Amino acid sequence: MTADLRATVETYWTAAETRDWDTFAMTLAEEVLYDLPQTRERIRGKERYLRFNREYPGDWHVRVERIVADRAGEQVAVRTLFTAGLEEMHAIHFFTGDDQGRIVEITDFWPEPYELPAGREHLAERY
């Protein structure tokens, strides 16, 4: 039976929002791997990933909009809304855990907003 990765991920986001880096670090396995496919960046290891987050510039804030966990408790997907001043950024995050419920892998996708493609205005509702 694996530990509760969903609870770990919830703690991860709360700690990130409050900049509680000690608690944040406790959610991570030593060998955590962080991937950003859109920029082709990869960060290996807890200390480097922790530093990446500590040094991220600006007064950003995060709100978790949705968490989905698989039945086995090994995978969690999260949709978030980040704000930095007036800028809003939506992101999707995929987490993989170990048997202690620590995070061993994170993959982040930061999609850019774009305008509604022509030809489907009659089908879509803008929000």
mmCIF file of N, CA and C in Angstrom:
data_model
loop_
_atom_site.group_PDB
_atom_site.id
_atom_site.type_symbol
_atom_site.label_atom_id
_atom_site.label_comp_id
_atom_site.label_asym_id
_atom_site.label_seq_id
_atom_site.Cartn_x
_atom_site.Cartn_y
_atom_site.Cartn_z
ATOM 1 N N MET A 1 0.852 -1.187 0.000
ATOM 2 C CA MET A 1 0.000 0.000 0.000
ATOM 3 C C MET A 1 0.889 1.239 0.000
ATOM 4 N N THR A 2 0.669 2.132 -0.932
ATOM 5 C CA THR A 2 1.459 3.359 -0.986
ATOM 6 C C THR A 2 0.867 4.404 -0.051
ATOM 7 N N ALA A 3 1.725 5.303 0.428
ATOM 8 C CA ALA A 3 1.247 6.416 1.252
ATOM 9 C C ALA A 3 0.406 7.337 0.373
ATOM 10 N N ASP A 4 -0.280 8.270 0.987
ATOM 11 C CA ASP A 4 -1.242 9.118 0.285
ATOM 12 C C ASP A 4 -0.562 10.248 -0.486
ATOM 13 N N LEU A 5 -0.291 10.007 -1.764
ATOM 14 C CA LEU A 5 0.361 11.005 -2.607
ATOM 15 C C LEU A 5 -0.514 12.245 -2.765
ATOM 16 N N ARG A 6 -1.812 12.072 -2.844
ATOM 17 C CA ARG A 6 -2.693 13.234 -2.973
ATOM 18 C C ARG A 6 -2.495 14.193 -1.797
ATOM 19 N N ALA A 7 -2.439 13.674 -0.585
ATOM 20 C CA ALA A 7 -2.210 14.521 0.593
ATOM 21 C C ALA A 7 -0.843 15.193 0.517
ATOM 22 N N THR A 8 0.162 14.462 0.038
ATOM 23 C CA THR A 8 1.498 15.047 -0.125
ATOM 24 C C THR A 8 1.462 16.202 -1.113
ATOM 25 N N VAL A 9 0.761 16.018 -2.231
ATOM 26 C CA VAL A 9 0.668 17.062 -3.249
ATOM 27 C C VAL A 9 -0.096 18.276 -2.704
ATOM 28 N N GLU A 10 -1.127 18.052 -1.933
ATOM 29 C CA GLU A 10 -1.842 19.169 -1.308
ATOM 30 C C GLU A 10 -0.917 19.946 -0.377
ATOM 31 N N THR A 11 -0.105 19.238 0.398
ATOM 32 C CA THR A 11 0.874 19.885 1.281
ATOM 33 C C THR A 11 1.904 20.655 0.467
ATOM 34 N N TYR A 12 2.359 20.066 -0.621
ATOM 35 C CA TYR A 12 3.319 20.695 -1.544
ATOM 36 C C TYR A 12 2.815 22.069 -1.994
ATOM 37 N N TRP A 13 1.545 22.121 -2.447
ATOM 38 C CA TRP A 13 1.008 23.388 -2.953
ATOM 39 C C TRP A 13 0.794 24.404 -1.836
ATOM 40 N N THR A 14 0.330 23.958 -0.690
ATOM 41 C CA THR A 14 0.154 24.870 0.438
ATOM 42 C C THR A 14 1.504 25.459 0.853
ATOM 43 N N ALA A 15 2.513 24.611 0.925
ATOM 44 C CA ALA A 15 3.854 25.073 1.295
ATOM 45 C C ALA A 15 4.426 26.021 0.245
ATOM 46 N N ALA A 16 4.188 25.738 -1.033
ATOM 47 C CA ALA A 16 4.668 26.630 -2.094
ATOM 48 C C ALA A 16 4.022 28.008 -1.971
ATOM 49 N N GLU A 17 2.721 28.030 -1.760
ATOM 50 C CA GLU A 17 1.998 29.308 -1.649
ATOM 51 C C GLU A 17 2.487 30.129 -0.460
ATOM 52 N N THR A 18 2.761 29.469 0.659
ATOM 53 C CA THR A 18 3.174 30.188 1.874
ATOM 54 C C THR A 18 4.690 30.355 1.967
ATOM 55 N N ARG A 19 5.409 29.814 0.993
ATOM 56 C CA ARG A 19 6.883 29.865 0.963
ATOM 57 C C ARG A 19 7.487 29.175 2.177
ATOM 58 N N ASP A 20 6.840 28.092 2.598
ATOM 59 C CA ASP A 20 7.334 27.273 3.699
ATOM 60 C C ASP A 20 8.239 26.202 3.087
ATOM 61 N N TRP A 21 9.490 26.578 2.836
ATOM 62 C CA TRP A 21 10.383 25.716 2.073
ATOM 63 C C TRP A 21 10.804 24.461 2.837
ATOM 64 N N ASP A 22 10.776 24.489 4.154
ATOM 65 C CA ASP A 22 11.092 23.280 4.922
ATOM 66 C C ASP A 22 10.014 22.218 4.709
ATOM 67 N N THR A 23 8.745 22.618 4.808
ATOM 68 C CA THR A 23 7.638 21.686 4.567
ATOM 69 C C THR A 23 7.629 21.240 3.112
ATOM 70 N N PHE A 24 7.845 22.178 2.191
ATOM 71 C CA PHE A 24 7.926 21.869 0.764
ATOM 72 C C PHE A 24 8.964 20.774 0.525
ATOM 73 N N ALA A 25 10.139 20.932 1.126
ATOM 74 C CA ALA A 25 11.233 19.966 0.952
ATOM 75 C C ALA A 25 10.845 18.584 1.462
ATOM 76 N N MET A 26 10.059 18.528 2.523
ATOM 77 C CA MET A 26 9.659 17.231 3.091
ATOM 78 C C MET A 26 8.743 16.440 2.157
ATOM 79 N N THR A 27 8.114 17.096 1.186
ATOM 80 C CA THR A 27 7.237 16.393 0.249
ATOM 81 C C THR A 27 8.024 15.704 -0.870
ATOM 82 N N LEU A 28 9.302 16.030 -0.999
ATOM 83 C CA LEU A 28 10.114 15.584 -2.132
ATOM 84 C C LEU A 28 11.051 14.441 -1.774
ATOM 85 N N ALA A 29 11.176 13.484 -2.678
ATOM 86 C CA ALA A 29 12.196 12.455 -2.558
ATOM 87 C C ALA A 29 13.548 13.080 -2.911
ATOM 88 N N GLU A 30 14.623 12.518 -2.393
ATOM 89 C CA GLU A 30 15.971 13.045 -2.674
ATOM 90 C C GLU A 30 16.258 13.080 -4.168
ATOM 91 N N GLU A 31 15.778 12.073 -4.899
ATOM 92 C CA GLU A 31 16.075 11.951 -6.327
ATOM 93 C C GLU A 31 14.981 12.540 -7.220
ATOM 94 N N VAL A 32 14.184 13.464 -6.694
ATOM 95 C CA VAL A 32 13.085 14.040 -7.472
ATOM 96 C C VAL A 32 13.584 14.541 -8.835
ATOM 97 N N LEU A 33 12.737 14.347 -9.831
ATOM 98 C CA LEU A 33 13.036 14.781 -11.196
ATOM 99 C C LEU A 33 11.933 15.737 -11.639
ATOM 100 N N TYR A 34 12.313 16.931 -12.090
ATOM 101 C CA TYR A 34 11.355 17.949 -12.525
ATOM 102 C C TYR A 34 11.566 18.204 -14.008
ATOM 103 N N ASP A 35 10.502 18.029 -14.793
ATOM 104 C CA ASP A 35 10.562 18.224 -16.248
ATOM 105 C C ASP A 35 9.631 19.336 -16.689
ATOM 106 N N LEU A 36 10.126 20.166 -17.590
ATOM 107 C CA LEU A 36 9.352 21.205 -18.262
ATOM 108 C C LEU A 36 9.455 20.948 -19.767
ATOM 109 N N PRO A 37 8.572 20.121 -20.338
ATOM 110 C CA PRO A 37 8.691 19.744 -21.750
ATOM 111 C C PRO A 37 8.686 20.913 -22.727
ATOM 112 N N GLN A 38 7.957 21.985 -22.423
ATOM 113 C CA GLN A 38 7.858 23.077 -23.380
ATOM 114 C C GLN A 38 9.183 23.823 -23.554
ATOM 115 N N THR A 39 9.987 23.907 -22.494
ATOM 116 C CA THR A 39 11.287 24.577 -22.587
ATOM 117 C C THR A 39 12.435 23.576 -22.595
ATOM 118 N N ARG A 40 12.090 22.292 -22.487
ATOM 119 C CA ARG A 40 13.061 21.203 -22.481
ATOM 120 C C ARG A 40 14.079 21.356 -21.356
ATOM 121 N N GLU A 41 13.586 21.777 -20.179
ATOM 122 C CA GLU A 41 14.428 21.872 -18.990
ATOM 123 C C GLU A 41 14.182 20.661 -18.110
ATOM 124 N N ARG A 42 15.228 20.251 -17.429
ATOM 125 C CA ARG A 42 15.123 19.139 -16.478
ATOM 126 C C ARG A 42 15.989 19.495 -15.268
ATOM 127 N N ILE A 43 15.396 19.337 -14.092
ATOM 128 C CA ILE A 43 16.119 19.576 -12.851
ATOM 129 C C ILE A 43 16.123 18.270 -12.077
ATOM 130 N N ARG A 44 17.324 17.828 -11.694
ATOM 131 C CA ARG A 44 17.474 16.566 -10.968
ATOM 132 C C ARG A 44 17.891 16.848 -9.531
ATOM 133 N N GLY A 45 17.199 16.219 -8.602
ATOM 134 C CA GLY A 45 17.585 16.269 -7.208
ATOM 135 C C GLY A 45 16.836 17.300 -6.393
ATOM 136 N N LYS A 46 16.623 16.943 -5.147
ATOM 137 C CA LYS A 46 15.844 17.747 -4.213
ATOM 138 C C LYS A 46 16.442 19.134 -3.989
ATOM 139 N N GLU A 47 17.743 19.216 -3.741
ATOM 140 C CA GLU A 47 18.357 20.514 -3.442
ATOM 141 C C GLU A 47 18.272 21.474 -4.614
ATOM 142 N N ARG A 48 18.505 20.994 -5.831
ATOM 143 C CA ARG A 48 18.424 21.859 -7.020
ATOM 144 C C ARG A 48 16.981 22.315 -7.266
ATOM 145 N N TYR A 49 16.021 21.392 -7.091
ATOM 146 C CA TYR A 49 14.623 21.747 -7.309
ATOM 147 C C TYR A 49 14.131 22.717 -6.233
ATOM 148 N N LEU A 50 14.547 22.505 -5.016
ATOM 149 C CA LEU A 50 14.199 23.419 -3.938
ATOM 150 C C LEU A 50 14.771 24.813 -4.214
ATOM 151 N N ARG A 51 16.014 24.865 -4.649
ATOM 152 C CA ARG A 51 16.632 26.161 -4.987
ATOM 153 C C ARG A 51 15.898 26.836 -6.151
ATOM 154 N N PHE A 52 15.528 26.053 -7.151
ATOM 155 C CA PHE A 52 14.768 26.582 -8.296
ATOM 156 C C PHE A 52 13.508 27.300 -7.813
ATOM 157 N N ASN A 53 12.793 26.688 -6.882
ATOM 158 C CA ASN A 53 11.556 27.284 -6.378
ATOM 159 C C ASN A 53 11.817 28.468 -5.456
ATOM 160 N N ARG A 54 12.801 28.363 -4.600
ATOM 161 C CA ARG A 54 13.142 29.469 -3.696
ATOM 162 C C ARG A 54 13.547 30.717 -4.465
ATOM 163 N N GLU A 55 14.267 30.535 -5.565
ATOM 164 C CA GLU A 55 14.814 31.667 -6.316
ATOM 165 C C GLU A 55 13.885 32.193 -7.404
ATOM 166 N N TYR A 56 12.735 31.537 -7.593
ATOM 167 C CA TYR A 56 11.841 31.993 -8.667
ATOM 168 C C TYR A 56 11.402 33.426 -8.369
ATOM 169 N N PRO A 57 11.577 34.327 -9.332
ATOM 170 C CA PRO A 57 11.352 35.759 -9.050
ATOM 171 C C PRO A 57 9.881 36.156 -8.972
ATOM 172 N N GLY A 58 9.657 37.285 -8.341
ATOM 173 C CA GLY A 58 8.333 37.890 -8.328
ATOM 174 C C GLY A 58 7.481 37.469 -7.153
ATOM 175 N N ASP A 59 6.401 38.191 -7.007
ATOM 176 C CA ASP A 59 5.432 37.921 -5.945
ATOM 177 C C ASP A 59 4.292 37.106 -6.538
ATOM 178 N N TRP A 60 4.564 35.826 -6.802
ATOM 179 C CA TRP A 60 3.575 34.956 -7.416
ATOM 180 C C TRP A 60 2.744 34.254 -6.342
ATOM 181 N N HIS A 61 1.560 33.850 -6.751
ATOM 182 C CA HIS A 61 0.659 33.097 -5.872
ATOM 183 C C HIS A 61 0.019 31.983 -6.680
ATOM 184 N N VAL A 62 -0.342 30.910 -6.002
ATOM 185 C CA VAL A 62 -0.924 29.759 -6.683
ATOM 186 C C VAL A 62 -2.236 29.381 -6.013
ATOM 187 N N ARG A 63 -3.188 29.017 -6.854
ATOM 188 C CA ARG A 63 -4.464 28.485 -6.378
ATOM 189 C C ARG A 63 -4.706 27.158 -7.088
ATOM 190 N N VAL A 64 -4.899 26.114 -6.310
ATOM 191 C CA VAL A 64 -5.214 24.804 -6.878
ATOM 192 C C VAL A 64 -6.668 24.824 -7.304
ATOM 193 N N GLU A 65 -6.914 24.487 -8.575
ATOM 194 C CA GLU A 65 -8.272 24.460 -9.094
ATOM 195 C C GLU A 65 -8.855 23.056 -9.137
ATOM 196 N N ARG A 66 -7.986 22.053 -9.300
ATOM 197 C CA ARG A 66 -8.493 20.677 -9.358
ATOM 198 C C ARG A 66 -7.350 19.708 -9.114
ATOM 199 N N ILE A 67 -7.658 18.641 -8.371
ATOM 200 C CA ILE A 67 -6.707 17.551 -8.145
ATOM 201 C C ILE A 67 -7.405 16.246 -8.501
ATOM 202 N N VAL A 68 -6.702 15.417 -9.275
ATOM 203 C CA VAL A 68 -7.215 14.103 -9.636
ATOM 204 C C VAL A 68 -6.123 13.093 -9.304
ATOM 205 N N ALA A 69 -6.478 12.069 -8.528
ATOM 206 C CA ALA A 69 -5.522 11.026 -8.150
ATOM 207 C C ALA A 69 -6.001 9.686 -8.677
ATOM 208 N N ASP A 70 -5.054 8.862 -9.128
ATOM 209 C CA ASP A 70 -5.457 7.536 -9.587
ATOM 210 C C ASP A 70 -5.748 6.638 -8.390
ATOM 211 N N ARG A 71 -6.419 5.539 -8.638
ATOM 212 C CA ARG A 71 -6.847 4.645 -7.553
ATOM 213 C C ARG A 71 -5.673 4.017 -6.810
ATOM 214 N N ALA A 72 -4.587 3.789 -7.498
ATOM 215 C CA ALA A 72 -3.431 3.166 -6.854
ATOM 216 C C ALA A 72 -2.674 4.163 -5.977
ATOM 217 N N GLY A 73 -2.931 5.452 -6.169
ATOM 218 C CA GLY A 73 -2.275 6.462 -5.362
ATOM 219 C C GLY A 73 -0.867 6.788 -5.791
ATOM 220 N N GLU A 74 -0.493 6.378 -6.993
ATOM 221 C CA GLU A 74 0.868 6.602 -7.476
ATOM 222 C C GLU A 74 0.987 7.803 -8.403
ATOM 223 N N GLN A 75 -0.130 8.302 -8.908
ATOM 224 C CA GLN A 75 -0.133 9.417 -9.857
ATOM 225 C C GLN A 75 -1.183 10.439 -9.427
ATOM 226 N N VAL A 76 -0.820 11.718 -9.519
ATOM 227 C CA VAL A 76 -1.746 12.802 -9.219
ATOM 228 C C VAL A 76 -1.586 13.860 -10.304
ATOM 229 N N ALA A 77 -2.712 14.367 -10.796
ATOM 230 C CA ALA A 77 -2.713 15.469 -11.758
ATOM 231 C C ALA A 77 -3.371 16.676 -11.099
ATOM 232 N N VAL A 78 -2.833 17.860 -11.371
ATOM 233 C CA VAL A 78 -3.321 19.083 -10.737
ATOM 234 C C VAL A 78 -3.429 20.183 -11.785
ATOM 235 N N ARG A 79 -4.531 20.921 -11.710
ATOM 236 C CA ARG A 79 -4.676 22.147 -12.512
ATOM 237 C C ARG A 79 -4.585 23.314 -11.549
ATOM 238 N N THR A 80 -3.742 24.294 -11.893
ATOM 239 C CA THR A 80 -3.544 25.448 -11.022
ATOM 240 C C THR A 80 -3.724 26.746 -11.787
ATOM 241 N N LEU A 81 -3.905 27.801 -11.020
ATOM 242 C CA LEU A 81 -3.903 29.159 -11.544
ATOM 243 C C LEU A 81 -2.844 29.923 -10.763
ATOM 244 N N PHE A 82 -1.833 30.381 -11.451
ATOM 245 C CA PHE A 82 -0.794 31.217 -10.853
ATOM 246 C C PHE A 82 -1.080 32.660 -11.200
ATOM 247 N N THR A 83 -0.842 33.544 -10.251
ATOM 248 C CA THR A 83 -0.939 34.976 -10.512
ATOM 249 C C THR A 83 0.374 35.624 -10.090
ATOM 250 N N ALA A 84 0.770 36.593 -10.877
ATOM 251 C CA ALA A 84 1.938 37.426 -10.586
ATOM 252 C C ALA A 84 1.543 38.836 -10.987
ATOM 253 N N GLY A 85 1.162 39.640 -10.003
ATOM 254 C CA GLY A 85 0.612 40.953 -10.320
ATOM 255 C C GLY A 85 -0.713 40.772 -11.028
ATOM 256 N N LEU A 86 -0.835 41.364 -12.207
ATOM 257 C CA LEU A 86 -2.064 41.246 -12.993
ATOM 258 C C LEU A 86 -2.054 40.061 -13.956
ATOM 259 N N GLU A 87 -0.917 39.407 -14.085
ATOM 260 C CA GLU A 87 -0.796 38.286 -15.016
ATOM 261 C C GLU A 87 -1.348 37.009 -14.391
ATOM 262 N N GLU A 88 -2.125 36.265 -15.168
ATOM 263 C CA GLU A 88 -2.644 34.965 -14.755
ATOM 264 C C GLU A 88 -2.090 33.894 -15.682
ATOM 265 N N MET A 89 -1.662 32.789 -15.095
ATOM 266 C CA MET A 89 -1.108 31.679 -15.872
ATOM 267 C C MET A 89 -1.737 30.387 -15.391
ATOM 268 N N HIS A 90 -2.322 29.650 -16.311
ATOM 269 C CA HIS A 90 -2.872 28.341 -15.998
ATOM 270 C C HIS A 90 -1.782 27.301 -16.240
ATOM 271 N N ALA A 91 -1.770 26.270 -15.410
ATOM 272 C CA ALA A 91 -0.772 25.221 -15.576
ATOM 273 C C ALA A 91 -1.381 23.874 -15.207
ATOM 274 N N ILE A 92 -0.774 22.833 -15.761
ATOM 275 C CA ILE A 92 -1.161 21.465 -15.452
ATOM 276 C C ILE A 92 0.100 20.740 -14.997
ATOM 277 N N HIS A 93 -0.026 19.995 -13.907
ATOM 278 C CA HIS A 93 1.123 19.347 -13.279
ATOM 279 C C HIS A 93 0.809 17.872 -13.074
ATOM 280 N N PHE A 94 1.780 17.026 -13.358
ATOM 281 C CA PHE A 94 1.653 15.592 -13.145
ATOM 282 C C PHE A 94 2.700 15.165 -12.130
ATOM 283 N N PHE A 95 2.260 14.471 -11.087
ATOM 284 C CA PHE A 95 3.126 14.023 -10.009
ATOM 285 C C PHE A 95 3.148 12.502 -9.945
ATOM 286 N N THR A 96 4.321 11.948 -9.689
ATOM 287 C CA THR A 96 4.490 10.531 -9.429
ATOM 288 C C THR A 96 5.112 10.407 -8.047
ATOM 289 N N GLY A 97 4.635 9.422 -7.270
ATOM 290 C CA GLY A 97 5.131 9.247 -5.916
ATOM 291 C C GLY A 97 5.859 7.938 -5.710
ATOM 292 N N ASP A 98 6.562 7.869 -4.580
ATOM 293 C CA ASP A 98 7.208 6.625 -4.183
ATOM 294 C C ASP A 98 6.345 5.924 -3.125
ATOM 295 N N ASP A 99 6.833 4.819 -2.588
ATOM 296 C CA ASP A 99 6.023 4.059 -1.639
ATOM 297 C C ASP A 99 5.917 4.719 -0.266
ATOM 298 N N GLN A 100 6.644 5.814 -0.042
ATOM 299 C CA GLN A 100 6.508 6.590 1.187
ATOM 300 C C GLN A 100 5.601 7.813 0.991
ATOM 301 N N GLY A 101 5.062 7.965 -0.225
ATOM 302 C CA GLY A 101 4.184 9.088 -0.508
ATOM 303 C C GLY A 101 4.924 10.376 -0.825
ATOM 304 N N ARG A 102 6.232 10.276 -1.061
ATOM 305 C CA ARG A 102 7.008 11.457 -1.454
ATOM 306 C C ARG A 102 6.967 11.601 -2.970
ATOM 307 N N ILE A 103 7.182 12.799 -3.418
ATOM 308 C CA ILE A 103 7.148 13.100 -4.851
ATOM 309 C C ILE A 103 8.500 12.743 -5.465
ATOM 310 N N VAL A 104 8.473 11.888 -6.506
ATOM 311 C CA VAL A 104 9.703 11.503 -7.195
ATOM 312 C C VAL A 104 9.800 12.092 -8.594
ATOM 313 N N GLU A 105 8.659 12.502 -9.144
ATOM 314 C CA GLU A 105 8.684 13.076 -10.487
ATOM 315 C C GLU A 105 7.563 14.097 -10.633
ATOM 316 N N ILE A 106 7.907 15.216 -11.269
ATOM 317 C CA ILE A 106 6.940 16.282 -11.554
ATOM 318 C C ILE A 106 7.137 16.692 -13.005
ATOM 319 N N THR A 107 6.052 16.765 -13.738
ATOM 320 C CA THR A 107 6.077 17.291 -15.103
ATOM 321 C C THR A 107 5.073 18.427 -15.161
ATOM 322 N N ASP A 108 5.548 19.605 -15.584
ATOM 323 C CA ASP A 108 4.703 20.804 -15.652
ATOM 324 C C ASP A 108 4.472 21.227 -17.094
ATOM 325 N N PHE A 109 3.246 21.606 -17.393
ATOM 326 C CA PHE A 109 2.883 22.181 -18.678
ATOM 327 C C PHE A 109 2.282 23.559 -18.426
ATOM 328 N N TRP A 110 2.813 24.566 -19.103
ATOM 329 C CA TRP A 110 2.376 25.952 -18.963
ATOM 330 C C TRP A 110 1.859 26.433 -20.320
ATOM 331 N N PRO A 111 0.597 26.113 -20.636
ATOM 332 C CA PRO A 111 0.071 26.498 -21.956
ATOM 333 C C PRO A 111 -0.151 28.001 -22.064
ATOM 334 N N GLU A 112 0.121 28.526 -23.223
ATOM 335 C CA GLU A 112 -0.124 29.935 -23.511
ATOM 336 C C GLU A 112 -1.559 30.095 -24.008
ATOM 337 N N PRO A 113 -2.268 31.117 -23.543
ATOM 338 C CA PRO A 113 -3.621 31.345 -24.062
ATOM 339 C C PRO A 113 -3.559 31.782 -25.530
ATOM 340 N N TYR A 114 -4.605 31.488 -26.259
ATOM 341 C CA TYR A 114 -4.685 31.927 -27.649
ATOM 342 C C TYR A 114 -6.133 32.210 -28.005
ATOM 343 N N GLU A 115 -6.312 32.926 -29.088
ATOM 344 C CA GLU A 115 -7.653 33.325 -29.518
ATOM 345 C C GLU A 115 -8.416 32.144 -30.109
ATOM 346 N N LEU A 116 -9.714 32.193 -29.969
ATOM 347 C CA LEU A 116 -10.610 31.188 -30.508
ATOM 348 C C LEU A 116 -10.395 31.068 -32.019
ATOM 349 N N PRO A 117 -10.113 29.873 -32.535
ATOM 350 C CA PRO A 117 -9.953 29.701 -33.972
ATOM 351 C C PRO A 117 -11.258 30.014 -34.711
ATOM 352 N N ALA A 118 -11.125 30.581 -35.884
ATOM 353 C CA ALA A 118 -12.288 30.940 -36.695
ATOM 354 C C ALA A 118 -13.080 29.691 -37.077
ATOM 355 N N GLY A 119 -14.389 29.849 -37.151
ATOM 356 C CA GLY A 119 -15.246 28.780 -37.634
ATOM 357 C C GLY A 119 -15.976 28.005 -36.554
ATOM 358 N N ARG A 120 -15.702 28.296 -35.307
ATOM 359 C CA ARG A 120 -16.454 27.582 -34.280
ATOM 360 C C ARG A 120 -17.104 28.523 -33.270
ATOM 361 N N GLU A 121 -17.222 29.780 -33.652
ATOM 362 C CA GLU A 121 -17.853 30.768 -32.777
ATOM 363 C C GLU A 121 -19.285 30.361 -32.404
ATOM 364 N N HIS A 122 -19.975 29.703 -33.326
ATOM 365 C CA HIS A 122 -21.350 29.290 -33.107
ATOM 366 C C HIS A 122 -21.460 28.097 -32.142
ATOM 367 N N LEU A 123 -20.346 27.461 -31.835
ATOM 368 C CA LEU A 123 -20.346 26.310 -30.949
ATOM 369 C C LEU A 123 -19.782 26.588 -29.560
ATOM 370 N N ALA A 124 -18.925 27.597 -29.480
ATOM 371 C CA ALA A 124 -18.186 27.832 -28.234
ATOM 372 C C ALA A 124 -18.707 29.046 -27.494
ATOM 373 N N GLU A 125 -18.642 28.949 -26.201
ATOM 374 C CA GLU A 125 -18.975 30.070 -25.327
ATOM 375 C C GLU A 125 -17.674 30.589 -24.725
ATOM 376 N N ARG A 126 -17.393 31.870 -24.874
ATOM 377 C CA ARG A 126 -16.157 32.451 -24.324
ATOM 378 C C ARG A 126 -16.359 32.757 -22.851
ATOM 379 N N TYR A 127 -15.330 32.571 -22.072
ATOM 380 C CA TYR A 127 -15.350 32.936 -20.661
ATOM 381 C C TYR A 127 -14.106 33.684 -20.303
#
